[in-house]
Amino acid sequence: MSKVVLAYSGGLDTSVAIPWLKEHYGLDVITLTMNLGNLADLETVRERALKAGASKALVLDARKEFLDGYVFPALKADAVYQGQYPLATALSRPLIAFHLTQVARQEGAGAIAHGCTGKGNDQVRFDVGVGALAPELKVIGPAREWGMTREEEVAYAQRQGIPIPGPKKGVYSVDENLWGRSIESGPLEDPWTEPPEEVYAWTRSVAAAPEVPAYVEIDFEAGLPVALDGERLEPLSLVAELNRRAGEHGVGRIDHVEDRLVGIKSREIYEAPAGVVLVAAHKALEGMALSKDQLRFKERVAQEYAELVYNGLWFSALRRDLAAFVDSSQRFVTGSVRLRLHKGQATVVGRKSPYSLYRHDLATYDKGDTFDPKASPGFIHIWGLPVRTQAQAQGEQGR
Ligand code: ARG
């Protein structure tokens, strides 16, 4: 029998997909479950896949690879979709797509499958990713084909005699990894409704956050965070620790009506304490170490980069090219940033860098000033020349 490799989360959709793929496509199902920081108990998920009829259930801890290869490049780019979403879900899909194709080749499978619906972004990210890496593989999305409601899925699971994953907590659809939690559906579908407190798992409410602010100091080397409060940490511990500390102060809640690639506006809640803090800190350091022109151009690159990631184009040539520019831009983004965490806000309160372009002797209004103000009128005379010329020839502008 030919084989399919299914991206398996352990939830209802992907569990039902196992017997469904066997029944409708006659395929032998191998599941792949990836831990990107979201799974406590991989063994239970593995057993569930086997009970649902998988011939083989593989699990993979890809947390380090996720941070090094996907999250940190996006952080260096300051990639945040529509100025709000740090792209946790979007960044994970190309990595999962990559491992699906690897397993498919090892196992001699002719297809991969995922549990995405037909109206989201994730299907695009998987399909385009697999298409880029292994165009010979067929991609099957059972959940976009079967047209079953949740109740029908449960009934189907019962008919197939497979265990139904425990009742979902609440009505929400949640995806999470080290870089953030994405929550949608249920009452959140009304954009006028304030998100109920129950949707949050990593962050305290402003009301429940400590009255006293906390401070955190983050060291960066060439654009990458390497230490918290002077203690050098591996990416994994650094991000996990920052999620904990910032989340405790209610930092990282995002309420976003976003534009999906498929043309739908959708209301999504995110929790990304570490992401919010690290992007703010990283930008503050860039403000010290990059020139005005580098900053202006890089801001445009950040937007473009975020669009590419969101729209499933991680493996595009343009994303690679932009990443090369971003890497080059980070040569001197080394130094420390100090932030205050308080009642839902992360505020940069200090920054320093051995490569800082900030010069006190130029900026100061006090003693020690080395700026020559007598040179200013000459500079302004030439700077304003085209405006004066045009005003003389064409009359006062802007009337
Ligand atoms: N809207 C986000 C994205 O497109 C998250 C999607 C997954 N969210 C979820 N709750 N399942 O990247």
PDB file of N, CA, C and O in Angstrom, residues 134-206:
ATOM      1  N   ALA A 134       9.503  19.497  -2.293  1.00  0.00           N
ATOM      2  CA  ALA A 134       9.343  18.154  -2.858  1.00  0.00           C
ATOM      3  C   ALA A 134       8.130  18.142  -3.789  1.00  0.00           C
ATOM      4  O   ALA A 134       7.083  17.628  -3.453  1.00  0.00           O
ATOM      5  N   PRO A 135       8.316  18.742  -4.959  1.00  0.00           N
ATOM      6  CA  PRO A 135       7.179  18.911  -5.872  1.00  0.00           C
ATOM      7  C   PRO A 135       6.564  17.582  -6.319  1.00  0.00           C
ATOM      8  O   PRO A 135       5.429  17.563  -6.812  1.00  0.00           O
ATOM      9  N   GLU A 136       7.298  16.493  -6.115  1.00  0.00           N
ATOM     10  CA  GLU A 136       6.773  15.190  -6.549  1.00  0.00           C
ATOM     11  C   GLU A 136       5.692  14.674  -5.588  1.00  0.00           C
ATOM     12  O   GLU A 136       4.955  13.751  -5.916  1.00  0.00           O
ATOM     13  N   LEU A 137       5.619  15.262  -4.396  1.00  0.00           N
ATOM     14  CA  LEU A 137       4.661  14.764  -3.402  1.00  0.00           C
ATOM     15  C   LEU A 137       3.282  15.374  -3.607  1.00  0.00           C
ATOM     16  O   LEU A 137       3.147  16.566  -3.871  1.00  0.00           O
ATOM     17  N   LYS A 138       2.272  14.524  -3.423  1.00  0.00           N
ATOM     18  CA  LYS A 138       0.894  15.011  -3.447  1.00  0.00           C
ATOM     19  C   LYS A 138       0.572  15.550  -2.048  1.00  0.00           C
ATOM     20  O   LYS A 138       1.053  15.022  -1.056  1.00  0.00           O
ATOM     21  N   VAL A 139      -0.234  16.602  -1.980  1.00  0.00           N
ATOM     22  CA  VAL A 139      -0.646  17.127  -0.683  1.00  0.00           C
ATOM     23  C   VAL A 139      -2.142  16.935  -0.512  1.00  0.00           C
ATOM     24  O   VAL A 139      -2.933  17.361  -1.355  1.00  0.00           O
ATOM     25  N   ILE A 140      -2.510  16.266   0.592  1.00  0.00           N
ATOM     26  CA  ILE A 140      -3.933  16.021   0.849  1.00  0.00           C
ATOM     27  C   ILE A 140      -4.355  16.787   2.096  1.00  0.00           C
ATOM     28  O   ILE A 140      -3.670  16.756   3.121  1.00  0.00           O
ATOM     29  N   GLY A 141      -5.464  17.472   2.005  1.00  0.00           N
ATOM     30  CA  GLY A 141      -6.016  18.189   3.166  1.00  0.00           C
ATOM     31  C   GLY A 141      -7.384  17.618   3.489  1.00  0.00           C
ATOM     32  O   GLY A 141      -8.398  18.158   3.054  1.00  0.00           O
ATOM     33  N   PRO A 142      -7.427  16.513   4.253  1.00  0.00           N
ATOM     34  CA  PRO A 142      -8.710  15.842   4.500  1.00  0.00           C
ATOM     35  C   PRO A 142      -9.802  16.811   4.982  1.00  0.00           C
ATOM     36  O   PRO A 142     -10.941  16.745   4.509  1.00  0.00           O
ATOM     37  N   ALA A 143      -9.444  17.727   5.895  1.00  0.00           N
ATOM     38  CA  ALA A 143     -10.462  18.607   6.476  1.00  0.00           C
ATOM     39  C   ALA A 143     -11.043  19.582   5.452  1.00  0.00           C
ATOM     40  O   ALA A 143     -12.096  20.158   5.667  1.00  0.00           O
ATOM     41  N   ARG A 144     -10.330  19.805   4.311  1.00  0.00           N
ATOM     42  CA  ARG A 144     -10.969  20.649   3.292  1.00  0.00           C
ATOM     43  C   ARG A 144     -11.789  19.813   2.332  1.00  0.00           C
ATOM     44  O   ARG A 144     -12.468  20.322   1.473  1.00  0.00           O
ATOM     45  N   GLU A 145     -11.723  18.493   2.500  1.00  0.00           N
ATOM     46  CA  GLU A 145     -12.466  17.643   1.573  1.00  0.00           C
ATOM     47  C   GLU A 145     -13.700  17.018   2.203  1.00  0.00           C
ATOM     48  O   GLU A 145     -14.699  16.799   1.545  1.00  0.00           O
ATOM     49  N   TRP A 146     -13.626  16.691   3.493  1.00  0.00           N
ATOM     50  CA  TRP A 146     -14.671  15.825   4.033  1.00  0.00           C
ATOM     51  C   TRP A 146     -15.981  16.541   4.365  1.00  0.00           C
ATOM     52  O   TRP A 146     -17.018  15.902   4.444  1.00  0.00           O
ATOM     53  N   GLY A 147     -15.929  17.837   4.609  1.00  0.00           N
ATOM     54  CA  GLY A 147     -17.163  18.582   4.874  1.00  0.00           C
ATOM     55  C   GLY A 147     -17.938  18.089   6.084  1.00  0.00           C
ATOM     56  O   GLY A 147     -19.165  18.150   6.098  1.00  0.00           O
ATOM     57  N   MET A 148     -17.241  17.580   7.109  1.00  0.00           N
ATOM     58  CA  MET A 148     -17.929  17.119   8.324  1.00  0.00           C
ATOM     59  C   MET A 148     -17.958  18.233   9.364  1.00  0.00           C
ATOM     60  O   MET A 148     -17.005  18.994   9.483  1.00  0.00           O
ATOM     61  N   THR A 149     -19.055  18.317  10.128  1.00  0.00           N
ATOM     62  CA  THR A 149     -19.080  19.206  11.291  1.00  0.00           C
ATOM     63  C   THR A 149     -18.345  18.485  12.421  1.00  0.00           C
ATOM     64  O   THR A 149     -18.006  17.304  12.307  1.00  0.00           O
ATOM     65  N   ARG A 150     -18.158  19.205  13.508  1.00  0.00           N
ATOM     66  CA  ARG A 150     -17.490  18.616  14.654  1.00  0.00           C
ATOM     67  C   ARG A 150     -18.219  17.371  15.154  1.00  0.00           C
ATOM     68  O   ARG A 150     -17.604  16.339  15.418  1.00  0.00           O
ATOM     69  N   GLU A 151     -19.560  17.476  15.209  1.00  0.00           N
ATOM     70  CA  GLU A 151     -20.370  16.337  15.681  1.00  0.00           C
ATOM     71  C   GLU A 151     -20.208  15.148  14.738  1.00  0.00           C
ATOM     72  O   GLU A 151     -20.103  13.998  15.168  1.00  0.00           O
ATOM     73  N   GLU A 152     -20.218  15.443  13.442  1.00  0.00           N
ATOM     74  CA  GLU A 152     -20.066  14.362  12.467  1.00  0.00           C
ATOM     75  C   GLU A 152     -18.684  13.709  12.570  1.00  0.00           C
ATOM     76  O   GLU A 152     -18.551  12.493  12.390  1.00  0.00           O
ATOM     77  N   GLU A 153     -17.693  14.529  12.877  1.00  0.00           N
ATOM     78  CA  GLU A 153     -16.346  13.971  13.058  1.00  0.00           C
ATOM     79  C   GLU A 153     -16.322  13.013  14.253  1.00  0.00           C
ATOM     80  O   GLU A 153     -15.735  11.937  14.176  1.00  0.00           O
ATOM     81  N   VAL A 154     -16.985  13.445  15.348  1.00  0.00           N
ATOM     82  CA  VAL A 154     -17.037  12.588  16.542  1.00  0.00           C
ATOM     83  C   VAL A 154     -17.749  11.274  16.205  1.00  0.00           C
ATOM     84  O   VAL A 154     -17.278  10.181  16.553  1.00  0.00           O
ATOM     85  N   ALA A 155     -18.874  11.397  15.481  1.00  0.00           N
ATOM     86  CA  ALA A 155     -19.629  10.199  15.101  1.00  0.00           C
ATOM     87  C   ALA A 155     -18.776   9.291  14.210  1.00  0.00           C
ATOM     88  O   ALA A 155     -18.768   8.061  14.373  1.00  0.00           O
ATOM     89  N   TYR A 156     -18.045   9.902  13.284  1.00  0.00           N
ATOM     90  CA  TYR A 156     -17.176   9.134  12.395  1.00  0.00           C
ATOM     91  C   TYR A 156     -16.100   8.403  13.205  1.00  0.00           C
ATOM     92  O   TYR A 156     -15.836   7.212  12.985  1.00  0.00           O
ATOM     93  N   ALA A 157     -15.529   9.124  14.170  1.00  0.00           N
ATOM     94  CA  ALA A 157     -14.496   8.516  15.020  1.00  0.00           C
ATOM     95  C   ALA A 157     -15.080   7.326  15.773  1.00  0.00           C
ATOM     96  O   ALA A 157     -14.438   6.274  15.890  1.00  0.00           O
ATOM     97  N   GLN A 158     -16.312   7.469  16.260  1.00  0.00           N
ATOM     98  CA  GLN A 158     -16.941   6.367  17.000  1.00  0.00           C
ATOM     99  C   GLN A 158     -17.194   5.175  16.085  1.00  0.00           C
ATOM    100  O   GLN A 158     -16.916   4.035  16.452  1.00  0.00           O
ATOM    101  N   ARG A 159     -17.703   5.453  14.879  1.00  0.00           N
ATOM    102  CA  ARG A 159     -17.935   4.363  13.923  1.00  0.00           C
ATOM    103  C   ARG A 159     -16.629   3.633  13.611  1.00  0.00           C
ATOM    104  O   ARG A 159     -16.595   2.421  13.443  1.00  0.00           O
ATOM    105  N   GLN A 160     -15.547   4.401  13.518  1.00  0.00           N
ATOM    106  CA  GLN A 160     -14.255   3.795  13.200  1.00  0.00           C
ATOM    107  C   GLN A 160     -13.610   3.152  14.424  1.00  0.00           C
ATOM    108  O   GLN A 160     -12.537   2.553  14.319  1.00  0.00           O
ATOM    109  N   GLY A 161     -14.239   3.361  15.571  1.00  0.00           N
ATOM    110  CA  GLY A 161     -13.714   2.777  16.792  1.00  0.00           C
ATOM    111  C   GLY A 161     -12.375   3.359  17.233  1.00  0.00           C
ATOM    112  O   GLY A 161     -11.530   2.653  17.798  1.00  0.00           O
ATOM    113  N   ILE A 162     -12.156   4.628  16.966  1.00  0.00           N
ATOM    114  CA  ILE A 162     -10.899   5.241  17.430  1.00  0.00           C
ATOM    115  C   ILE A 162     -11.195   6.144  18.618  1.00  0.00           C
ATOM    116  O   ILE A 162     -12.280   6.694  18.733  1.00  0.00           O
ATOM    117  N   PRO A 163     -10.224   6.252  19.528  1.00  0.00           N
ATOM    118  CA  PRO A 163     -10.459   7.081  20.712  1.00  0.00           C
ATOM    119  C   PRO A 163     -10.639   8.547  20.310  1.00  0.00           C
ATOM    120  O   PRO A 163      -9.940   9.056  19.439  1.00  0.00           O
ATOM    121  N   ILE A 164     -11.612   9.208  20.968  1.00  0.00           N
ATOM    122  CA  ILE A 164     -11.835  10.629  20.692  1.00  0.00           C
ATOM    123  C   ILE A 164     -11.021  11.436  21.692  1.00  0.00           C
ATOM    124  O   ILE A 164     -11.154  11.239  22.902  1.00  0.00           O
ATOM    125  N   PRO A 165     -10.173  12.318  21.180  1.00  0.00           N
ATOM    126  CA  PRO A 165      -9.367  13.126  22.107  1.00  0.00           C
ATOM    127  C   PRO A 165     -10.282  13.863  23.078  1.00  0.00           C
ATOM    128  O   PRO A 165     -11.346  14.330  22.671  1.00  0.00           O
ATOM    129  N   GLY A 166      -9.883  13.939  24.328  1.00  0.00           N
ATOM    130  CA  GLY A 166     -10.681  14.543  25.395  1.00  0.00           C
ATOM    131  C   GLY A 166     -11.368  15.812  24.940  1.00  0.00           C
ATOM    132  O   GLY A 166     -10.864  16.494  24.060  1.00  0.00           O
ATOM    133  N   PRO A 167     -12.517  16.151  25.554  1.00  0.00           N
ATOM    134  CA  PRO A 167     -13.272  17.312  25.095  1.00  0.00           C
ATOM    135  C   PRO A 167     -12.377  18.549  25.069  1.00  0.00           C
ATOM    136  O   PRO A 167     -11.619  18.784  26.005  1.00  0.00           O
ATOM    137  N   LYS A 168     -12.487  19.288  23.985  1.00  0.00           N
ATOM    138  CA  LYS A 168     -11.680  20.501  23.856  1.00  0.00           C
ATOM    139  C   LYS A 168     -12.022  21.449  24.982  1.00  0.00           C
ATOM    140  O   LYS A 168     -13.166  21.584  25.363  1.00  0.00           O
ATOM    141  N   LYS A 169     -11.009  22.111  25.477  1.00  0.00           N
ATOM    142  CA  LYS A 169     -11.266  23.125  26.499  1.00  0.00           C
ATOM    143  C   LYS A 169     -11.851  24.342  25.809  1.00  0.00           C
ATOM    144  O   LYS A 169     -11.189  25.008  25.032  1.00  0.00           O
ATOM    145  N   GLY A 170     -13.122  24.589  26.061  1.00  0.00           N
ATOM    146  CA  GLY A 170     -13.762  25.749  25.454  1.00  0.00           C
ATOM    147  C   GLY A 170     -14.001  25.556  23.974  1.00  0.00           C
ATOM    148  O   GLY A 170     -13.793  24.471  23.427  1.00  0.00           O
ATOM    149  N   VAL A 171     -14.431  26.613  23.343  1.00  0.00           N
ATOM    150  CA  VAL A 171     -14.844  26.530  21.952  1.00  0.00           C
ATOM    151  C   VAL A 171     -13.766  27.078  21.032  1.00  0.00           C
ATOM    152  O   VAL A 171     -13.984  27.270  19.857  1.00  0.00           O
ATOM    153  N   TYR A 172     -12.581  27.291  21.590  1.00  0.00           N
ATOM    154  CA  TYR A 172     -11.572  28.005  20.833  1.00  0.00           C
ATOM    155  C   TYR A 172     -10.683  27.080  20.026  1.00  0.00           C
ATOM    156  O   TYR A 172     -10.471  25.937  20.387  1.00  0.00           O
ATOM    157  N   SER A 173     -10.178  27.618  18.930  1.00  0.00           N
ATOM    158  CA  SER A 173      -9.165  26.909  18.172  1.00  0.00           C
ATOM    159  C   SER A 173      -7.824  27.538  18.522  1.00  0.00           C
ATOM    160  O   SER A 173      -7.628  28.742  18.367  1.00  0.00           O
ATOM    161  N   VAL A 174      -6.933  26.715  19.020  1.00  0.00           N
ATOM    162  CA  VAL A 174      -5.665  27.249  19.533  1.00  0.00           C
ATOM    163  C   VAL A 174      -4.494  26.581  18.833  1.00  0.00           C
ATOM    164  O   VAL A 174      -4.492  25.372  18.619  1.00  0.00           O
ATOM    165  N   ASP A 175      -3.529  27.378  18.452  1.00  0.00           N
ATOM    166  CA  ASP A 175      -2.265  26.824  17.963  1.00  0.00           C
ATOM    167  C   ASP A 175      -1.169  27.478  18.781  1.00  0.00           C
ATOM    168  O   ASP A 175      -1.191  28.686  18.987  1.00  0.00           O
ATOM    169  N   GLU A 176      -0.228  26.683  19.270  1.00  0.00           N
ATOM    170  CA  GLU A 176       0.829  27.333  20.045  1.00  0.00           C
ATOM    171  C   GLU A 176       2.185  26.710  19.839  1.00  0.00           C
ATOM    172  O   GLU A 176       2.329  25.536  19.490  1.00  0.00           O
ATOM    173  N   ASN A 177       3.186  27.536  20.013  1.00  0.00           N
ATOM    174  CA  ASN A 177       4.581  27.103  20.015  1.00  0.00           C
ATOM    175  C   ASN A 177       5.358  28.117  20.842  1.00  0.00           C
ATOM    176  O   ASN A 177       4.760  29.031  21.429  1.00  0.00           O
ATOM    177  N   LEU A 178       6.685  27.950  20.894  1.00  0.00           N
ATOM    178  CA  LEU A 178       7.504  28.834  21.740  1.00  0.00           C
ATOM    179  C   LEU A 178       7.341  30.321  21.455  1.00  0.00           C
ATOM    180  O   LEU A 178       7.512  31.145  22.337  1.00  0.00           O
ATOM    181  N   TRP A 179       7.007  30.654  20.226  1.00  0.00           N
ATOM    182  CA  TRP A 179       6.976  32.063  19.843  1.00  0.00           C
ATOM    183  C   TRP A 179       5.606  32.704  20.098  1.00  0.00           C
ATOM    184  O   TRP A 179       5.463  33.910  19.985  1.00  0.00           O
ATOM    185  N   GLY A 180       4.609  31.862  20.412  1.00  0.00           N
ATOM    186  CA  GLY A 180       3.326  32.471  20.731  1.00  0.00           C
ATOM    187  C   GLY A 180       2.153  31.515  20.660  1.00  0.00           C
ATOM    188  O   GLY A 180       2.288  30.367  20.231  1.00  0.00           O
ATOM    189  N   ARG A 181       1.020  32.013  21.131  1.00  0.00           N
ATOM    190  CA  ARG A 181      -0.244  31.272  21.088  1.00  0.00           C
ATOM    191  C   ARG A 181      -1.196  32.034  20.192  1.00  0.00           C
ATOM    192  O   ARG A 181      -1.310  33.252  20.309  1.00  0.00           O
ATOM    193  N   SER A 182      -1.894  31.308  19.320  1.00  0.00           N
ATOM    194  CA  SER A 182      -2.888  31.921  18.440  1.00  0.00           C
ATOM    195  C   SER A 182      -4.244  31.344  18.815  1.00  0.00           C
ATOM    196  O   SER A 182      -4.400  30.126  18.857  1.00  0.00           O
ATOM    197  N   ILE A 183      -5.207  32.221  19.078  1.00  0.00           N
ATOM    198  CA  ILE A 183      -6.516  31.755  19.532  1.00  0.00           C
ATOM    199  C   ILE A 183      -7.593  32.373  18.649  1.00  0.00           C
ATOM    200  O   ILE A 183      -7.593  33.590  18.422  1.00  0.00           O
ATOM    201  N   GLU A 184      -8.498  31.535  18.150  1.00  0.00           N
ATOM    202  CA  GLU A 184      -9.595  32.090  17.355  1.00  0.00           C
ATOM    203  C   GLU A 184     -10.886  31.315  17.592  1.00  0.00           C
ATOM    204  O   GLU A 184     -10.911  30.322  18.311  1.00  0.00           O
ATOM    205  N   SER A 185     -11.940  31.803  16.985  1.00  0.00           N
ATOM    206  CA  SER A 185     -13.301  31.239  16.970  1.00  0.00           C
ATOM    207  C   SER A 185     -14.077  31.425  18.270  1.00  0.00           C
ATOM    208  O   SER A 185     -13.611  32.084  19.198  1.00  0.00           O
ATOM    209  N   GLY A 186     -15.293  30.859  18.312  1.00  0.00           N
ATOM    210  CA  GLY A 186     -16.180  31.073  19.453  1.00  0.00           C
ATOM    211  C   GLY A 186     -16.573  32.540  19.563  1.00  0.00           C
ATOM    212  O   GLY A 186     -16.764  33.212  18.545  1.00  0.00           O
ATOM    213  N   PRO A 187     -16.647  33.047  20.768  1.00  0.00           N
ATOM    214  CA  PRO A 187     -17.075  34.445  20.963  1.00  0.00           C
ATOM    215  C   PRO A 187     -16.123  35.470  20.337  1.00  0.00           C
ATOM    216  O   PRO A 187     -16.514  36.611  20.116  1.00  0.00           O
ATOM    217  N   LEU A 188     -14.909  35.037  20.037  1.00  0.00           N
ATOM    218  CA  LEU A 188     -13.936  35.970  19.444  1.00  0.00           C
ATOM    219  C   LEU A 188     -14.346  36.384  18.041  1.00  0.00           C
ATOM    220  O   LEU A 188     -13.838  37.371  17.503  1.00  0.00           O
ATOM    221  N   GLU A 189     -15.267  35.613  17.425  1.00  0.00           N
ATOM    222  CA  GLU A 189     -15.675  35.934  16.063  1.00  0.00           C
ATOM    223  C   GLU A 189     -16.461  37.235  15.993  1.00  0.00           C
ATOM    224  O   GLU A 189     -16.670  37.783  14.910  1.00  0.00           O
ATOM    225  N   ASP A 190     -16.934  37.732  17.149  1.00  0.00           N
ATOM    226  CA  ASP A 190     -17.538  39.064  17.168  1.00  0.00           C
ATOM    227  C   ASP A 190     -16.450  40.067  17.545  1.00  0.00           C
ATOM    228  O   ASP A 190     -16.017  40.130  18.696  1.00  0.00           O
ATOM    229  N   PRO A 191     -16.003  40.877  16.588  1.00  0.00           N
ATOM    230  CA  PRO A 191     -14.869  41.765  16.853  1.00  0.00           C
ATOM    231  C   PRO A 191     -15.175  42.856  17.882  1.00  0.00           C
ATOM    232  O   PRO A 191     -14.267  43.561  18.336  1.00  0.00           O
ATOM    233  N   TRP A 192     -16.456  42.984  18.238  1.00  0.00           N
ATOM    234  CA  TRP A 192     -16.866  43.990  19.239  1.00  0.00           C
ATOM    235  C   TRP A 192     -16.779  43.421  20.651  1.00  0.00           C
ATOM    236  O   TRP A 192     -16.788  44.145  21.639  1.00  0.00           O
ATOM    237  N   THR A 193     -16.702  42.081  20.735  1.00  0.00           N
ATOM    238  CA  THR A 193     -16.661  41.429  22.044  1.00  0.00           C
ATOM    239  C   THR A 193     -15.246  41.410  22.618  1.00  0.00           C
ATOM    240  O   THR A 193     -14.305  40.968  21.945  1.00  0.00           O
ATOM    241  N   GLU A 194     -15.115  41.858  23.836  1.00  0.00           N
ATOM    242  CA  GLU A 194     -13.810  41.782  24.503  1.00  0.00           C
ATOM    243  C   GLU A 194     -13.470  40.322  24.743  1.00  0.00           C
ATOM    244  O   GLU A 194     -14.320  39.546  25.180  1.00  0.00           O
ATOM    245  N   PRO A 195     -12.239  39.907  24.461  1.00  0.00           N
ATOM    246  CA  PRO A 195     -11.888  38.501  24.667  1.00  0.00           C
ATOM    247  C   PRO A 195     -12.098  38.086  26.129  1.00  0.00           C
ATOM    248  O   PRO A 195     -11.605  38.775  27.021  1.00  0.00           O
ATOM    249  N   PRO A 196     -12.834  37.001  26.357  1.00  0.00           N
ATOM    250  CA  PRO A 196     -12.994  36.544  27.735  1.00  0.00           C
ATOM    251  C   PRO A 196     -11.641  36.139  28.313  1.00  0.00           C
ATOM    252  O   PRO A 196     -10.767  35.656  27.576  1.00  0.00           O
ATOM    253  N   GLU A 197     -11.504  36.309  29.584  1.00  0.00           N
ATOM    254  CA  GLU A 197     -10.232  36.034  30.259  1.00  0.00           C
ATOM    255  C   GLU A 197      -9.761  34.599  30.004  1.00  0.00           C
ATOM    256  O   GLU A 197      -8.566  34.312  29.952  1.00  0.00           O
ATOM    257  N   GLU A 198     -10.717  33.672  29.809  1.00  0.00           N
ATOM    258  CA  GLU A 198     -10.364  32.249  29.647  1.00  0.00           C
ATOM    259  C   GLU A 198      -9.536  31.950  28.395  1.00  0.00           C
ATOM    260  O   GLU A 198      -8.957  30.877  28.294  1.00  0.00           O
ATOM    261  N   VAL A 199      -9.497  32.879  27.431  1.00  0.00           N
ATOM    262  CA  VAL A 199      -8.715  32.559  26.225  1.00  0.00           C
ATOM    263  C   VAL A 199      -7.212  32.652  26.495  1.00  0.00           C
ATOM    264  O   VAL A 199      -6.417  32.100  25.751  1.00  0.00           O
ATOM    265  N   TYR A 200      -6.848  33.332  27.552  1.00  0.00           N
ATOM    266  CA  TYR A 200      -5.425  33.554  27.810  1.00  0.00           C
ATOM    267  C   TYR A 200      -4.833  32.458  28.694  1.00  0.00           C
ATOM    268  O   TYR A 200      -5.456  32.032  29.658  1.00  0.00           O
ATOM    269  N   ALA A 201      -3.647  32.016  28.355  1.00  0.00           N
ATOM    270  CA  ALA A 201      -3.000  30.977  29.148  1.00  0.00           C
ATOM    271  C   ALA A 201      -1.599  31.377  29.594  1.00  0.00           C
ATOM    272  O   ALA A 201      -1.064  30.845  30.557  1.00  0.00           O
ATOM    273  N   TRP A 202      -0.976  32.315  28.890  1.00  0.00           N
ATOM    274  CA  TRP A 202       0.414  32.663  29.191  1.00  0.00           C
ATOM    275  C   TRP A 202       0.558  34.020  29.866  1.00  0.00           C
ATOM    276  O   TRP A 202       1.646  34.382  30.305  1.00  0.00           O
ATOM    277  N   THR A 203      -0.503  34.791  29.846  1.00  0.00           N
ATOM    278  CA  THR A 203      -0.397  36.177  30.318  1.00  0.00           C
ATOM    279  C   THR A 203      -1.438  36.467  31.381  1.00  0.00           C
ATOM    280  O   THR A 203      -2.568  35.996  31.303  1.00  0.00           O
ATOM    281  N   ARG A 204      -1.051  37.282  32.360  1.00  0.00           N
ATOM    282  CA  ARG A 204      -2.021  37.729  33.356  1.00  0.00           C
ATOM    283  C   ARG A 204      -2.765  38.948  32.823  1.00  0.00           C
ATOM    284  O   ARG A 204      -2.250  39.686  31.990  1.00  0.00           O
ATOM    285  N   SER A 205      -3.952  39.150  33.369  1.00  0.00           N
ATOM    286  CA  SER A 205      -4.684  40.367  33.022  1.00  0.00           C
ATOM    287  C   SER A 205      -3.967  41.556  33.653  1.00  0.00           C
ATOM    288  O   SER A 205      -3.192  41.393  34.601  1.00  0.00           O
ATOM    289  N   VAL A 206      -4.253  42.730  33.138  1.00  0.00           N
ATOM    290  CA  VAL A 206      -3.666  43.938  33.721  1.00  0.00           C
ATOM    291  C   VAL A 206      -4.047  44.018  35.199  1.00  0.00           C
ATOM    292  O   VAL A 206      -3.210  44.344  36.052  1.00  0.00           O
TER     293      VAL A 206
END
